[in-house]
Short mmCIF file of C-alpha atoms in Angstrom, two decimals:
data_model
loop_
_atom_site.label_atom_id
_atom_site.label_comp_id
_atom_site.label_asym_id
_atom_site.label_seq_id
_atom_site.Cartn_x
_atom_site.Cartn_y
_atom_site.Cartn_z
CA MET X 1 -0.03 0.11 0.03
CA GLN X 2 1.47 3.41 -1.20
CA ARG X 3 1.52 6.23 1.43
CA GLY X 4 1.61 9.83 0.12
CA PHE X 5 2.74 13.03 1.89
CA THR X 6 0.52 14.49 4.43
CA LEU X 7 -0.52 18.18 4.32
CA ILE X 8 1.86 19.14 7.17
CA GLU X 9 4.89 17.62 5.42
CA ILE X 10 4.10 19.44 2.30
CA LEU X 11 3.67 22.64 4.07
CA ILE X 12 7.01 22.00 5.92
CA ALA X 13 8.81 21.23 2.61
CA MET X 14 7.46 24.46 1.05
CA ALA X 15 8.56 26.54 4.09
CA ILE X 16 12.01 25.11 3.84
CA PHE X 17 12.39 25.82 0.11
CA THR X 18 10.95 29.33 0.54
CA LEU X 19 13.58 29.95 3.31
CA ILE X 20 16.41 28.62 0.87
CA GLY X 21 15.01 30.84 -1.92
CA LEU X 22 15.06 33.91 0.30
CA ALA X 23 18.54 33.33 1.56
CA SER X 24 19.82 32.67 -1.89
CA THR X 25 18.19 35.92 -3.18
CA GLY X 26 19.63 37.83 -0.31
CA LEU X 27 23.10 36.54 -0.95
CA LEU X 28 22.85 37.24 -4.65
CA THR X 29 21.64 40.83 -4.00
CA THR X 30 24.66 41.49 -1.70
CA VAL X 31 27.04 40.15 -4.30
CA ILE X 32 25.70 42.30 -7.04
CA ASP X 33 25.65 45.32 -4.81
CA SER X 34 29.22 44.65 -3.78
CA ASN X 35 30.31 44.19 -7.34
CA GLU X 36 28.66 47.57 -8.29
CA ILE X 37 30.32 49.26 -5.54
CA SER X 38 33.81 47.72 -6.47
CA GLU X 39 33.38 48.73 -10.17
CA GLU X 40 32.40 52.29 -9.09
CA ARG X 41 35.38 52.61 -6.74
CA PHE X 42 37.72 51.18 -9.53
CA ALA X 43 36.35 53.77 -12.02
CA LYS X 44 37.01 56.65 -9.53
CA LEU X 45 40.49 55.35 -8.79
CA GLN X 46 41.17 55.27 -12.62
CA LEU X 47 40.00 58.96 -12.80
CA LEU X 48 42.36 59.77 -9.95
CA GLN X 49 45.30 58.06 -11.67
CA ARG X 50 44.70 59.85 -14.88
CA ALA X 51 44.43 63.07 -13.18
CA MET X 52 47.66 62.70 -11.34
CA ILE X 53 49.44 61.61 -14.48
CA THR X 54 48.11 64.79 -16.23
CA ILE X 55 49.13 67.18 -13.35
CA GLU X 56 52.64 65.54 -13.28
CA ARG X 57 53.05 65.91 -16.90
CA ASP X 58 52.02 69.60 -16.79
CA ILE X 59 54.06 70.68 -13.82
CA GLN X 60 57.20 68.77 -14.70
CA GLN X 61 57.17 70.07 -18.24
CA ALA X 62 56.83 73.64 -17.13
CA VAL X 63 59.00 76.04 -19.11
CA PRO X 64 60.02 79.68 -18.24
CA ARG X 65 57.94 81.23 -20.80
CA ALA X 66 55.52 84.14 -19.90
CA ALA X 67 52.15 84.36 -21.59
CA ARG X 68 50.32 87.52 -22.40
CA VAL X 69 47.32 88.45 -20.20
CA ASN X 70 44.63 90.36 -22.02
CA GLY X 71 46.94 91.03 -24.70
CA GLU X 72 49.51 92.73 -22.35
CA LYS X 73 53.14 91.42 -22.14
CA GLN X 74 54.21 90.28 -18.67
CA GLU X 75 57.37 88.71 -17.07
CA VAL X 76 55.77 86.15 -14.79
CA VAL X 77 56.29 82.69 -16.04
CA LEU X 78 54.51 80.73 -13.22
CA ALA X 79 52.19 81.94 -10.52
CA GLY X 80 50.47 80.07 -7.77
CA GLY X 81 48.53 80.24 -4.59
CA GLU X 82 45.24 82.11 -3.86
CA MET X 83 43.47 82.84 -7.24
CA ASP X 84 40.57 85.09 -8.07
CA ASP X 85 38.91 82.74 -10.35
CA SER X 86 39.34 79.73 -7.97
CA ASP X 87 37.36 78.68 -5.00
CA ASP X 88 40.74 78.06 -3.29
CA ASP X 89 44.30 77.88 -4.53
CA GLY X 90 45.29 77.77 -8.15
CA ILE X 91 48.25 77.60 -10.51
CA GLY X 92 49.19 79.01 -14.05
CA LEU X 93 52.06 78.04 -16.18
CA VAL X 94 53.12 77.17 -19.61
CA ARG X 95 54.12 73.63 -20.32
CA GLY X 96 56.29 72.34 -23.12
CA GLY X 97 56.39 68.95 -24.85
CA TRP X 98 52.91 69.33 -26.39
CA HIS X 99 53.15 66.85 -29.17
CA ASN X 100 52.95 68.44 -32.56
CA PRO X 101 54.45 65.83 -35.24
CA GLN X 102 56.62 67.73 -37.71
CA LEU X 103 54.88 71.04 -36.63
CA MET X 104 51.96 69.94 -38.91
CA LEU X 105 49.48 71.63 -36.67
CA PRO X 106 49.06 75.32 -36.63
CA ARG X 107 50.42 75.84 -33.27
CA SER X 108 53.69 75.35 -31.33
CA THR X 109 54.57 72.66 -28.77
CA LEU X 110 53.85 75.14 -25.79
CA GLN X 111 50.59 75.29 -24.11
CA PRO X 112 49.28 77.60 -21.32
CA ILE X 113 47.72 75.63 -18.35
CA VAL X 114 45.76 76.79 -15.26
CA TYR X 115 44.51 74.62 -12.56
CA ARG X 116 41.68 75.85 -10.17
CA LEU X 117 38.82 74.65 -7.89
CA ARG X 118 35.27 75.46 -8.99
CA ASP X 119 32.07 74.08 -7.29
CA ASN X 120 34.16 71.28 -5.78
CA LYS X 121 35.61 70.34 -9.09
CA LEU X 122 39.29 70.36 -9.96
CA GLU X 123 39.47 71.95 -13.28
CA ARG X 124 42.32 72.11 -15.89
CA LEU X 125 42.10 75.26 -18.36
CA TYR X 126 44.06 75.28 -21.52
CA SER X 127 44.29 76.99 -24.78
CA ASN X 128 45.86 76.20 -28.14
CA TYR X 129 48.18 79.29 -28.13
CA VAL X 130 50.28 80.79 -25.47
CA ASP X 131 49.52 84.37 -26.45
CA ASN X 132 45.80 84.56 -27.10
CA VAL X 133 43.76 87.39 -28.45
CA ILE X 134 41.83 89.60 -26.12
CA GLY X 135 38.58 88.03 -25.04
CA HIS X 136 39.63 84.51 -25.62
CA GLU X 137 37.99 81.91 -23.32
CA PRO X 138 40.13 78.85 -22.38
CA LYS X 139 38.78 75.43 -22.80
CA ILE X 140 37.85 73.60 -19.50
CA ARG X 141 38.34 69.98 -18.60
CA VAL X 142 37.12 68.64 -15.24
CA LEU X 143 39.66 66.19 -13.98
CA LEU X 144 38.02 65.33 -10.46
CA GLU X 145 34.82 65.93 -8.83
CA ASP X 146 33.89 65.95 -4.96
CA ILE X 147 37.08 68.03 -4.05
CA ASP X 148 36.78 69.87 -0.94
CA SER X 149 40.04 71.85 -0.99
CA LEU X 150 42.98 72.60 -3.28
CA LYS X 151 46.40 73.87 -2.11
CA PHE X 152 49.61 74.53 -4.00
CA GLU X 153 53.11 75.07 -2.24
CA PHE X 154 56.36 76.04 -3.83
CA VAL X 155 60.17 76.04 -3.22
CA ALA X 156 61.80 79.15 -4.42
CA PRO X 157 64.54 78.90 -7.11
CA THR X 158 66.90 80.87 -4.87
CA ASP X 159 66.45 78.23 -2.04
CA THR X 160 69.78 76.41 -2.25
CA THR X 161 69.64 74.88 1.32
CA SER X 162 66.60 72.81 0.64
CA ASN X 163 67.11 69.04 0.01
CA ILE X 164 64.22 68.19 -2.33
CA VAL X 165 65.39 64.77 -2.78
CA SER X 166 65.37 63.59 0.81
CA ASN X 167 62.32 65.92 1.76
CA LYS X 168 64.31 67.24 4.58
CA GLU X 169 64.60 71.03 5.48
CA ILE X 170 62.28 72.08 2.72
CA ASN X 171 61.19 75.48 2.96
CA TRP X 172 57.66 75.38 1.28
CA SER X 173 55.73 78.67 0.62
CA GLU X 174 52.10 79.02 0.15
CA SER X 175 52.41 81.22 -3.05
CA PHE X 176 54.76 81.90 -5.80
CA LYS X 177 54.95 84.49 -8.65
CA GLY X 178 58.20 84.91 -10.41
CA THR X 179 60.17 85.32 -13.66
CA GLY X 180 61.92 81.81 -13.19
CA LEU X 181 60.48 78.49 -12.29
CA PRO X 182 60.37 77.25 -8.62
CA ARG X 183 62.60 74.38 -7.66
CA ALA X 184 59.56 72.30 -6.70
CA VAL X 185 55.74 72.48 -6.69
CA ALA X 186 53.33 70.50 -4.24
CA ILE X 187 49.84 69.93 -4.86
CA GLU X 188 47.51 68.88 -2.02
CA PHE X 189 43.70 68.33 -2.26
CA VAL X 190 41.03 66.62 -0.07
CA SER X 191 38.81 64.11 -2.01
CA LYS X 192 35.48 63.03 -0.73
CA ASP X 193 36.36 59.37 -1.98
CA PHE X 194 40.14 59.14 -1.15
CA GLY X 195 40.74 61.72 1.61
CA ARG X 196 43.85 63.93 1.54
CA ILE X 197 46.28 63.48 -1.39
CA ARG X 198 49.56 65.26 -1.66
CA ARG X 199 52.16 65.04 -4.48
CA GLU X 200 55.48 66.88 -4.88
CA PHE X 201 57.37 67.52 -8.09
CA THR X 202 60.72 68.84 -8.77
CA LEU X 203 61.37 71.13 -11.69
CA VAL X 204 64.48 71.62 -13.89
CA THR X 205 65.34 75.17 -13.30
CA ASP X 206 68.18 77.43 -14.68
CA SER X 207 70.62 78.03 -11.89
CA SER X 208 71.16 81.58 -13.12
CA GLN X 209 67.42 82.50 -12.57
#
C-alpha cells in the first residue's frame, strides 16, 4: 500500500524551500551590490590616476615662458597660490612637450595651463596658443569631482639649502610669482572618496634665475 505526503509535510517542505530561496536571493543581491560598489570605486580610482598623471606631466614640463594676459606682455612665467577665479588655490604656467608631429598643426609645442577649484571640481584650463587674443575663453576640462580643498606650495628657485630629494629641511611657501620656475611644486587636495592626497614635483630650473 502506497502512502503519500501529508499536508503538514508538504507545508514544511514548502517553508524550507522558501527559506532557501530567500537566503539565496539575499546573498545574490549582496554580491551584486558589492560588485557595483567595487566597479564604481575602481572607476573613480582610474580617474584619480589619470588626473595625477596629467598634473605631473604639466608641472614637470613647465617652461620659463611668460604668456600675455589680456593682450599685455608680462614677465611672470609661473604663478600659484590664492586665485581670484578659483574657490581655493590655483596655479598658472606654460608647459612644453605638447606633441605636434613635424609641426603639422598650426600651433607650437607650448601650451598655457591653469588649475583651479570650482564648485568642488578640480578643473584644468588650457588653450591652443600661449599668447591668445583679447577676449579668448580657454577650454575647461574637469579632472576630478567632489574635491573639498585645493592647495599649492612652492620652493623658491633661490632656496639652495633645501634638500628636495630627501624631503628634509624644505622651505615650502604658500604662494609663488616669479620670472623663473620654482625648484619644486606641491599639490594637495582633499577628495571625498580618497581623503587627503599630496604630491610633490621637482622642476628643472636654470641656476642663473
